[in-house]
Amino acid sequence: MPGTATKVIVTGGAGYIGSHTVVELFHAGYEPIIVDNFVNAEKSSIKGIETILGAKVKLYEGDSGNKEFMERVIAQERGISGIIHFAAYKAVGESVNQPLKYYRNNLDSLLTLMELMKEHHIPHIVFSSSCTVYGQPDTLPVTEKSPKKPAESPYGNTKQICEEILEDTVNSGVPIKVIALRYFNPIGAHPSAEIGELPLGVPNNLVPFVTQTAAGIREKLTVFGDDYDTHDGTCLRDYIHVVDLAKAHVSALQYLGSKSEENSYDVFNIGTGQGSTVLDVINTFEEVNNIKLNYSIGARRAGDVEKVYADVSHANVELRWKTELSLADALKDAWKWQLSLKKN
Ligand code: NAD
Ligand code: UD1
């Protein structure tokens, strides 16, 4: 649809989830416009996106919290219909040591976008929230109605505050439609291995640590505790393939476009609905990639949630979205991505 595609600003579109979402938006006929300041991304991700698409994508390099800069983007790109807002800092541990950096970036960028949406009549926004808002839930699986728990970190708190900013703005009567997607644990990479996650330094998250250990970059993986109340004693999470997660954003925009109200706030869990333990992940990784992983059981990690997985029926029904890829697919694609990095 050259020239007629619906324009969507994707803040943080060069990052891990954003880059995969840009690809899916393009495939669905949208025109994604990336805004990224590359604080946690490499220019190579834009090249990867363009290789997959066989087309150029629009990129504005700058801070999505900078109002003057964003005014220029909006003026240049007339007729923006929506925003998908990924841009944020996301390292939990760093947020404990540098809370102001996290509050400044994660809150400023949302506040700026909300003001601009109001002033320029941009009707739709999809926001990246997290299952971290549930903490350790009292009952499983968690639904969107499960209570939020006090945040364990400044990072988690920014997600809770951002959800409140969005909801309060809708409640004040501003004519915008908002969706907050609460992601469970995104893993994997695009099957082409052109884009994926680029963790800086030693990864905190499980799957990048697994692939780096398999690649010989890390000597050994430590499993953080095996005395939890799960089938094998290790923590349980809902791991979702990043491509499935990316597609949820397309479904969210389509849902907003089809809603007749001009003012609404919806929240959706985005996971698989299945829980997998750390040992399930390790065993599946070894099996599908035919690799032996060097790992041992260690102490629990402070602050870890024992088990959490999503009830995704709300997204299945309302967004008409469901996952198509398995844990095995995600771990195969994560490994393929790791191998592609080694070559570069
Ligand atoms: P990422 O760090 O790979 O991507 C974020 C992108 O935003 C990066 O490209 C970074 O350069 C950019 N960015 C940050 N601040 C910016 C600013 N002020 N202006 C412009 N660009 C800026 O992270 P991700 O894993 O893709 O996460 C995307 C979103 O999803 C984040 O909001 C994150 O908190 C949320 N989230 C991620 C996970 C996860 O496990 N990856 C889980 C739940 C929620
Ligand atoms: C972490 C964050 C959470 C954030 C999420 C996605 C904490 C306490 N929580 O969640 O706020 O939303 O990442 O970015 O940091 N594991 C090991 N060995 C490792 C690494 C991880 O056993 O080397 C285990 C962990 O104990 C956990 C599981 O693997 O049980 C998944 O860990 P991780 O990928 O860090 O995600 P979360 O703990 O869910």
CSV table of C-alpha atoms and ligand atoms in Angstrom, one decimal:
chain,number,residue,atom,x,y,z
A,1,MET,CA,0.0,0.0,0.0
A,2,PRO,CA,2.6,2.6,-0.9
A,3,GLY,CA,1.7,6.1,0.3
A,4,THR,CA,-1.5,4.9,2.1
A,5,ALA,CA,-0.2,2.9,5.0
A,6,THR,CA,-1.2,4.0,8.5
A,7,LYS,CA,1.7,5.8,10.2
A,8,VAL,CA,2.7,4.6,13.6
A,9,ILE,CA,5.5,6.0,15.7
A,10,VAL,CA,7.5,3.3,17.4
A,11,THR,CA,9.6,4.7,20.2
A,12,GLY,CA,12.5,2.3,21.1
A,13,GLY,CA,12.0,0.7,17.6
A,14,ALA,CA,15.6,-0.2,17.3
A,15,GLY,CA,15.6,-2.2,20.5
A,16,TYR,CA,14.8,-5.9,21.2
A,17,ILE,CA,11.0,-6.0,21.2
A,18,GLY,CA,10.6,-2.8,19.1
A,19,SER,CA,12.7,-4.1,16.2
A,20,HIS,CA,10.6,-7.3,15.9
A,21,THR,CA,7.4,-5.2,16.2
A,22,VAL,CA,8.5,-2.9,13.4
A,23,VAL,CA,8.8,-5.9,11.2
A,24,GLU,CA,5.3,-7.2,12.0
A,25,LEU,CA,3.8,-3.7,11.6
A,26,PHE,CA,5.3,-3.5,8.1
A,27,HIS,CA,4.0,-6.9,7.2
A,28,ALA,CA,0.5,-5.9,8.4
A,29,GLY,CA,0.5,-2.9,6.2
A,30,TYR,CA,1.4,-0.1,8.7
A,31,GLU,CA,4.2,2.4,8.1
A,32,PRO,CA,6.4,2.2,11.2
A,33,ILE,CA,8.3,5.3,12.1
A,34,ILE,CA,11.2,4.5,14.5
A,35,VAL,CA,12.3,7.0,17.1
A,36,ASP,CA,15.3,5.8,19.1
A,37,ASN,CA,18.3,7.5,20.7
A,38,PHE,CA,20.4,4.2,20.7
A,39,VAL,CA,21.1,4.3,24.4
A,40,ASN,CA,20.5,0.5,24.4
A,41,ALA,CA,20.6,-0.5,20.7
A,42,GLU,CA,23.0,-0.7,17.8
A,43,LYS,CA,22.5,0.7,14.4
A,44,SER,CA,22.9,-2.8,13.1
A,45,SER,CA,19.3,-3.5,14.2
A,46,ILE,CA,18.0,-1.1,11.6
A,47,LYS,CA,20.0,-2.9,9.0
A,48,GLY,CA,18.6,-6.2,10.2
A,49,ILE,CA,15.0,-4.9,10.0
A,50,GLU,CA,15.6,-3.6,6.5
A,51,THR,CA,17.2,-6.9,5.4
A,52,ILE,CA,14.2,-8.8,6.6
A,53,LEU,CA,11.7,-6.4,4.9
A,54,GLY,CA,13.7,-5.8,1.8
A,55,ALA,CA,12.8,-2.1,2.3
A,56,LYS,CA,14.0,1.0,4.0
A,57,VAL,CA,12.4,2.1,7.3
A,58,LYS,CA,12.1,5.6,8.6
A,59,LEU,CA,14.3,6.5,11.5
A,60,TYR,CA,14.5,9.6,13.7
A,61,GLU,CA,17.4,9.5,16.0
A,62,GLY,CA,16.7,11.3,19.3
A,63,ASP,CA,15.1,11.2,22.7
A,64,SER,CA,11.4,10.5,22.8
A,65,GLY,CA,11.2,12.5,26.0
A,66,ASN,CA,12.4,15.6,24.2
A,67,LYS,CA,9.3,17.6,23.3
A,68,GLU,CA,10.8,19.8,20.7
A,69,PHE,CA,12.4,16.9,18.9
A,70,MET,CA,9.2,14.9,19.0
A,71,GLU,CA,7.2,18.0,17.7
A,72,ARG,CA,9.6,18.0,14.7
A,73,VAL,CA,8.9,14.3,14.0
A,74,ILE,CA,5.2,14.8,14.2
A,75,ALA,CA,5.3,17.9,12.0
A,76,GLN,CA,7.4,16.1,9.4
A,77,GLU,CA,5.2,13.0,9.4
A,78,ARG,CA,1.7,14.3,9.0
A,79,GLY,CA,-1.2,12.0,10.0
A,80,ILE,CA,0.3,9.9,12.7
A,81,SER,CA,-2.5,7.6,13.9
A,82,GLY,CA,-0.8,6.0,16.9
A,83,ILE,CA,2.2,5.4,19.0
A,84,ILE,CA,3.8,2.2,20.3
A,85,HIS,CA,5.9,3.2,23.2
A,86,PHE,CA,8.8,0.9,24.0
A,87,ALA,CA,11.5,3.5,24.8
A,88,ALA,CA,12.6,3.0,28.4
A,89,TYR,CA,15.5,1.7,30.5
A,90,LYS,CA,14.9,-1.9,31.7
A,91,ALA,CA,17.7,-3.2,33.9
A,92,VAL,CA,16.1,-4.0,37.2
A,93,GLY,CA,19.4,-4.1,39.2
A,94,GLU,CA,20.7,-0.8,37.7
A,95,SER,CA,17.4,0.9,38.6
A,96,VAL,CA,18.0,0.1,42.3
A,97,ASN,CA,21.4,1.9,42.1
A,98,GLN,CA,20.4,4.7,39.8
A,99,PRO,CA,16.7,5.4,40.5
A,100,LEU,CA,16.7,8.9,39.2
A,101,LYS,CA,18.0,7.9,35.8
A,102,TYR,CA,15.1,5.4,35.6
A,103,TYR,CA,12.4,7.7,36.8
A,104,ARG,CA,13.6,10.6,34.6
A,105,ASN,CA,13.8,8.5,31.3
A,106,ASN,CA,10.8,6.2,31.8
A,107,LEU,CA,8.4,8.8,33.1
A,108,ASP,CA,9.5,11.8,31.0
A,109,SER,CA,9.2,9.9,27.7
A,110,LEU,CA,5.6,8.9,28.5
A,111,LEU,CA,4.6,12.3,29.8
A,112,THR,CA,5.9,14.0,26.7
A,113,LEU,CA,4.1,11.6,24.4
A,114,MET,CA,0.8,12.0,26.3
A,115,GLU,CA,1.0,15.8,26.0
A,116,LEU,CA,1.8,15.6,22.3
A,117,MET,CA,-1.1,13.1,21.8
A,118,LYS,CA,-3.5,15.6,23.4
A,119,GLU,CA,-2.1,18.6,21.5
A,120,HIS,CA,-1.9,17.0,18.1
A,121,HIS,CA,-5.0,14.7,18.4
A,122,ILE,CA,-3.0,11.4,18.1
A,123,PRO,CA,-5.7,8.9,19.1
A,124,HIS,CA,-4.0,5.6,20.0
A,125,ILE,CA,-1.1,4.5,22.2
A,126,VAL,CA,0.1,1.0,23.1
A,127,PHE,CA,2.4,0.9,26.2
A,128,SER,CA,5.0,-1.7,27.2
A,129,SER,CA,4.1,-2.8,30.7
A,130,SER,CA,5.3,-5.9,32.5
A,131,CYS,CA,4.1,-8.8,34.6
A,132,THR,CA,6.4,-7.4,37.2
A,133,VAL,CA,3.4,-5.3,38.4
A,134,TYR,CA,1.9,-8.5,39.9
A,135,GLY,CA,4.9,-9.4,42.0
A,136,GLN,CA,4.4,-12.9,43.4
A,137,PRO,CA,0.7,-13.4,42.7
A,138,ASP,CA,-1.6,-15.1,45.3
A,139,THR,CA,-3.3,-17.3,42.7
A,140,LEU,CA,-2.2,-18.6,39.3
A,141,PRO,CA,-2.5,-18.0,36.4
A,142,VAL,CA,-2.7,-14.3,36.8
A,143,THR,CA,-5.5,-12.4,35.2
A,144,GLU,CA,-5.5,-8.6,34.5
A,145,LYS,CA,-7.8,-8.3,37.6
A,146,SER,CA,-5.1,-9.9,39.9
A,147,PRO,CA,-4.0,-7.2,42.4
A,148,LYS,CA,-0.8,-5.2,41.7
A,149,LYS,CA,1.8,-5.7,44.4
A,150,PRO,CA,4.2,-3.0,45.7
A,151,ALA,CA,7.0,-2.7,43.2
A,152,GLU,CA,10.3,-4.5,44.0
A,153,SER,CA,12.5,-2.0,42.2
A,154,PRO,CA,12.4,1.6,40.8
A,155,TYR,CA,12.1,0.0,37.3
A,156,GLY,CA,9.0,-1.9,38.3
A,157,ASN,CA,7.7,1.2,39.9
A,158,THR,CA,8.0,3.2,36.7
A,159,LYS,CA,5.8,0.6,35.0
A,160,GLN,CA,3.1,1.0,37.7
A,161,ILE,CA,3.3,4.8,37.6
A,162,CYS,CA,3.2,4.8,33.8
A,163,GLU,CA,0.0,2.7,33.9
A,164,GLU,CA,-1.5,5.2,36.4
A,165,ILE,CA,-0.5,8.1,34.2
A,166,LEU,CA,-2.2,6.5,31.2
A,167,GLU,CA,-5.4,5.6,33.1
A,168,ASP,CA,-5.7,9.0,34.8
A,169,THR,CA,-5.3,10.8,31.5
A,170,VAL,CA,-8.1,8.6,29.9
A,171,ASN,CA,-10.3,9.2,33.0
A,172,SER,CA,-9.8,13.0,32.6
A,173,GLY,CA,-11.7,12.7,29.3
A,174,VAL,CA,-8.8,13.3,26.9
A,175,PRO,CA,-10.0,11.6,23.6
A,176,ILE,CA,-7.3,8.9,23.4
A,177,LYS,CA,-7.5,5.1,23.4
A,178,VAL,CA,-4.9,3.3,25.4
A,179,ILE,CA,-3.7,-0.2,25.7
A,180,ALA,CA,-1.1,-1.4,28.3
A,181,LEU,CA,0.4,-4.7,27.4
A,182,ARG,CA,1.8,-6.6,30.4
A,183,TYR,CA,4.5,-8.7,28.9
A,184,PHE,CA,5.6,-11.9,30.6
A,185,ASN,CA,9.1,-13.2,29.7
A,186,PRO,CA,10.1,-12.3,26.1
A,187,ILE,CA,12.8,-14.6,24.6
A,188,GLY,CA,14.1,-15.8,21.3
A,189,ALA,CA,14.8,-13.8,18.1
A,190,HIS,CA,13.6,-13.4,14.6
A,191,PRO,CA,13.9,-16.8,12.8
A,192,SER,CA,16.0,-15.0,10.1
A,193,ALA,CA,18.6,-14.3,12.8
A,194,GLU,CA,18.8,-10.7,11.4
A,195,ILE,CA,17.5,-9.1,14.7
A,196,GLY,CA,17.5,-10.3,18.3
A,197,GLU,CA,18.5,-9.2,21.8
A,198,LEU,CA,21.8,-7.5,22.4
A,199,PRO,CA,22.5,-7.6,26.1
A,200,LEU,CA,25.2,-5.2,27.2
A,201,GLY,CA,27.8,-6.8,29.5
A,202,VAL,CA,26.9,-9.8,31.6
A,203,PRO,CA,23.3,-10.7,30.9
A,204,ASN,CA,20.9,-10.8,33.9
A,205,ASN,CA,18.1,-12.7,32.0
A,206,LEU,CA,18.1,-16.4,31.7
A,207,VAL,CA,18.0,-17.1,28.0
A,208,PRO,CA,20.9,-14.7,26.9
A,209,PHE,CA,22.9,-16.3,29.7
A,210,VAL,CA,22.1,-19.8,28.4
A,211,THR,CA,23.1,-18.9,24.8
A,212,GLN,CA,26.3,-17.1,25.9
A,213,THR,CA,27.3,-20.1,28.0
A,214,ALA,CA,26.6,-22.5,25.1
A,215,ALA,CA,28.7,-20.2,22.9
A,216,GLY,CA,31.6,-20.3,25.4
A,217,ILE,CA,31.4,-16.6,26.3
A,218,ARG,CA,30.3,-17.5,29.9
A,219,GLU,CA,31.9,-20.4,31.6
A,220,LYS,CA,28.9,-21.7,33.4
A,221,LEU,CA,25.2,-21.0,34.1
A,222,THR,CA,24.1,-20.9,37.7
A,223,VAL,CA,20.5,-22.0,38.3
A,224,PHE,CA,19.3,-19.7,41.0
A,225,GLY,CA,17.8,-22.1,43.6
A,226,ASP,CA,16.1,-25.6,43.3
A,227,ASP,CA,14.1,-25.5,46.5
A,228,TYR,CA,11.0,-23.7,45.2
A,229,ASP,CA,7.6,-25.1,45.2
A,230,THR,CA,7.5,-26.2,41.5
A,231,HIS,CA,7.7,-29.6,39.8
A,232,ASP,CA,11.5,-29.6,39.8
A,233,GLY,CA,12.2,-27.0,42.5
A,234,THR,CA,13.4,-24.2,40.1
A,235,CYS,CA,11.5,-21.0,39.4
A,236,LEU,CA,8.7,-21.0,36.9
A,237,ARG,CA,7.9,-18.3,34.3
A,238,ASP,CA,5.8,-17.8,31.2
A,239,TYR,CA,8.4,-17.5,28.3
A,240,ILE,CA,7.0,-16.0,25.1
A,241,HIS,CA,8.6,-15.9,21.7
A,242,VAL,CA,9.4,-12.3,20.8
A,243,VAL,CA,7.8,-12.6,17.4
A,244,ASP,CA,4.5,-13.7,19.0
A,245,LEU,CA,4.9,-10.7,21.4
A,246,ALA,CA,5.5,-8.4,18.4
A,247,LYS,CA,2.3,-9.5,16.7
A,248,ALA,CA,0.3,-8.7,19.8
A,249,HIS,CA,1.1,-5.0,19.2
A,250,VAL,CA,-0.3,-5.2,15.7
A,251,SER,CA,-3.5,-6.9,17.2
A,252,ALA,CA,-3.6,-4.1,19.8
A,253,LEU,CA,-3.5,-1.3,17.2
A,254,GLN,CA,-6.2,-3.1,15.1
A,255,TYR,CA,-8.3,-3.4,18.3
A,256,LEU,CA,-8.0,0.3,19.1
A,257,GLY,CA,-8.9,1.1,15.5
A,258,SER,CA,-12.1,-1.0,15.7
A,259,LYS,CA,-13.3,0.4,19.0
A,260,SER,CA,-16.2,2.9,18.7
A,261,GLU,CA,-15.5,4.8,22.0
A,262,GLU,CA,-13.0,7.6,21.6
A,263,ASN,CA,-11.7,7.3,25.1
A,264,SER,CA,-10.7,4.0,26.7
A,265,TYR,CA,-8.1,2.2,28.8
A,266,ASP,CA,-7.5,-1.5,28.4
A,267,VAL,CA,-4.9,-3.8,29.9
A,268,PHE,CA,-3.9,-7.2,28.5
A,269,ASN,CA,-1.5,-10.0,29.7
A,270,ILE,CA,0.7,-11.1,26.9
A,271,GLY,CA,2.2,-14.5,27.5
A,272,THR,CA,1.7,-18.1,26.4
A,273,GLY,CA,-0.4,-19.2,29.4
A,274,GLN,CA,2.2,-22.0,30.1
A,275,GLY,CA,4.7,-22.0,32.9
A,276,SER,CA,8.2,-23.4,32.4
A,277,THR,CA,10.9,-23.9,35.0
A,278,VAL,CA,14.5,-22.9,34.6
A,279,LEU,CA,15.4,-26.6,34.2
A,280,ASP,CA,12.6,-27.0,31.6
A,281,VAL,CA,14.3,-24.2,29.6
A,282,ILE,CA,17.8,-25.8,30.0
A,283,ASN,CA,16.5,-29.2,29.0
A,284,THR,CA,14.6,-27.9,26.0
A,285,PHE,CA,17.6,-25.8,24.9
A,286,GLU,CA,19.9,-28.8,25.1
A,287,GLU,CA,17.4,-31.0,23.2
A,288,VAL,CA,16.4,-28.8,20.3
A,289,ASN,CA,19.9,-27.5,19.7
A,290,ASN,CA,21.7,-30.8,20.5
A,291,ILE,CA,24.1,-29.0,22.9
A,292,LYS,CA,25.2,-29.9,26.4
A,293,LEU,CA,25.1,-26.8,28.7
A,294,ASN,CA,27.5,-26.3,31.5
A,295,TYR,CA,25.4,-25.5,34.6
A,296,SER,CA,25.1,-26.0,38.3
A,297,ILE,CA,22.6,-25.3,41.0
A,298,GLY,CA,23.3,-22.3,43.1
A,299,ALA,CA,21.7,-20.1,45.7
A,300,ARG,CA,18.4,-18.3,45.2
A,301,ARG,CA,18.6,-14.8,43.6
A,302,ALA,CA,17.3,-12.1,46.0
A,303,GLY,CA,14.0,-10.7,44.9
A,304,ASP,CA,13.1,-13.6,42.6
A,305,VAL,CA,9.4,-14.5,42.2
A,306,GLU,CA,8.8,-18.2,42.7
A,307,LYS,CA,6.3,-18.8,39.9
A,308,VAL,CA,4.2,-16.7,37.6
A,309,TYR,CA,2.4,-17.4,34.4
A,310,ALA,CA,-0.4,-15.6,32.5
A,311,ASP,CA,-4.1,-16.1,31.9
A,312,VAL,CA,-4.2,-14.9,28.3
A,313,SER,CA,-7.9,-15.4,27.6
A,314,HIS,CA,-8.6,-11.7,27.6
A,315,ALA,CA,-6.1,-11.1,24.8
A,316,ASN,CA,-7.2,-14.3,23.0
A,317,VAL,CA,-10.8,-13.1,22.9
A,318,GLU,CA,-10.6,-9.3,22.7
A,319,LEU,CA,-7.5,-8.9,20.6
A,320,ARG,CA,-8.1,-12.1,18.6
A,321,TRP,CA,-4.4,-12.8,19.2
A,322,LYS,CA,-2.8,-16.0,20.4
A,323,THR,CA,0.7,-17.4,20.4
A,324,GLU,CA,1.8,-19.6,17.5
A,325,LEU,CA,5.4,-20.4,18.5
A,326,SER,CA,6.6,-22.8,21.2
A,327,LEU,CA,9.4,-22.7,23.8
A,328,ALA,CA,11.4,-25.0,21.6
A,329,ASP,CA,11.0,-22.6,18.6
A,330,ALA,CA,12.1,-19.7,20.8
A,331,LEU,CA,15.2,-21.5,22.1
A,332,LYS,CA,16.1,-22.6,18.6
A,333,ASP,CA,15.9,-19.0,17.3
A,334,ALA,CA,17.8,-17.7,20.4
A,335,TRP,CA,20.7,-20.0,19.6
A,336,LYS,CA,20.6,-19.2,15.9
A,337,TRP,CA,20.8,-15.5,16.8
A,338,GLN,CA,23.7,-16.1,19.2
A,339,LEU,CA,25.6,-18.0,16.4
A,340,SER,CA,25.0,-15.1,14.0
A,341,LEU,CA,26.6,-12.7,16.5
A,342,LYS,CA,29.7,-14.9,16.8
A,343,LYS,CA,30.2,-14.6,13.0
A,344,ASN,CA,30.2,-10.7,13.1
B,1,NAD,P1,15.5,-2.5,24.7
B,1,NAD,O1,16.4,-1.8,25.7
B,1,NAD,O2,16.1,-3.5,23.8
B,1,NAD,O3,14.7,-1.4,23.9
B,1,NAD,C1,14.4,-0.1,24.3
B,1,NAD,C2,14.8,0.8,23.2
B,1,NAD,O4,14.5,2.1,23.6
B,1,NAD,C3,16.3,0.8,22.9
B,1,NAD,O5,16.5,0.8,21.5
B,1,NAD,C4,16.8,2.2,23.5
B,1,NAD,O6,17.9,2.7,22.7
B,1,NAD,C5,15.6,3.0,23.3
B,1,NAD,N1,15.4,4.1,24.3
B,1,NAD,C6,15.5,4.1,25.6
B,1,NAD,N2,15.2,5.4,26.1
B,1,NAD,C7,14.9,6.2,25.0
B,1,NAD,C8,14.6,7.5,24.9
B,1,NAD,N3,14.4,8.3,25.9
B,1,NAD,N4,14.3,8.0,23.6
B,1,NAD,C9,14.5,7.2,22.5
B,1,NAD,N5,14.8,5.9,22.6
B,1,NAD,C10,15.0,5.4,23.9
B,1,NAD,O7,14.4,-3.1,25.6
B,1,NAD,P2,13.2,-4.2,25.2
B,1,NAD,O8,13.5,-5.5,25.8
B,1,NAD,O9,13.0,-4.1,23.7
B,1,NAD,O10,12.0,-3.5,26.0
B,1,NAD,C11,11.1,-2.7,25.4
B,1,NAD,C12,10.1,-2.2,26.4
B,1,NAD,O11,9.4,-3.4,26.9
B,1,NAD,C13,10.6,-1.5,27.6
B,1,NAD,O12,9.7,-0.4,27.9
B,1,NAD,C14,10.7,-2.5,28.7
B,1,NAD,O13,10.7,-1.9,29.9
B,1,NAD,C15,9.5,-3.3,28.3
B,1,NAD,N6,9.6,-4.7,28.9
B,1,NAD,C16,10.6,-5.5,28.5
B,1,NAD,C17,10.7,-6.8,29.0
B,1,NAD,C18,11.8,-7.7,28.6
B,1,NAD,O14,12.0,-8.7,29.2
B,1,NAD,N7,12.6,-7.4,27.6
B,1,NAD,C19,9.7,-7.3,29.8
B,1,NAD,C20,8.6,-6.5,30.2
B,1,NAD,C21,8.6,-5.1,29.7
B,2,UD1,C1,13.5,-10.3,35.5
B,2,UD1,C2,13.1,-9.1,36.4
B,2,UD1,C3,11.7,-8.6,36.0
B,2,UD1,C4,11.7,-8.2,34.5
B,2,UD1,C5,12.1,-9.4,33.7
B,2,UD1,C6,12.2,-9.1,32.3
B,2,UD1,C7,14.2,-9.5,38.5
B,2,UD1,C8,14.1,-9.9,40.0
B,2,UD1,N1,13.1,-9.5,37.8
B,2,UD1,O1,12.5,-11.2,35.7
B,2,UD1,O2,11.4,-7.4,36.8
B,2,UD1,O3,10.4,-7.7,34.2
B,2,UD1,O4,13.4,-9.9,34.2
B,2,UD1,O5,13.3,-8.4,31.9
B,2,UD1,O6,15.3,-9.2,38.1
B,2,UD1,N2,17.9,-17.5,36.2
B,2,UD1,C9,18.8,-18.4,36.6
B,2,UD1,N3,20.1,-18.1,36.3
B,2,UD1,C10,20.5,-17.0,35.6
B,2,UD1,C11,19.5,-16.1,35.2
B,2,UD1,C12,18.2,-16.3,35.5
B,2,UD1,O7,18.5,-19.4,37.2
B,2,UD1,O8,21.7,-16.8,35.3
B,2,UD1,C13,16.5,-17.8,36.6
B,2,UD1,C14,15.9,-16.7,37.5
B,2,UD1,O9,16.1,-17.1,38.8
B,2,UD1,C15,14.4,-16.8,37.1
B,2,UD1,C16,14.4,-17.2,35.6
B,2,UD1,O10,15.7,-17.7,35.4
B,2,UD1,O11,13.8,-17.8,37.8
B,2,UD1,C17,14.1,-16.1,34.7
B,2,UD1,O12,15.0,-15.0,35.1
B,2,UD1,P1,15.1,-13.6,34.2
B,2,UD1,O13,15.3,-13.9,32.8
B,2,UD1,O14,16.0,-12.8,34.9
B,2,UD1,O15,13.6,-13.1,34.3
B,2,UD1,P2,12.7,-12.8,35.6
B,2,UD1,O16,13.3,-13.3,36.9
B,2,UD1,O17,11.3,-13.3,35.3
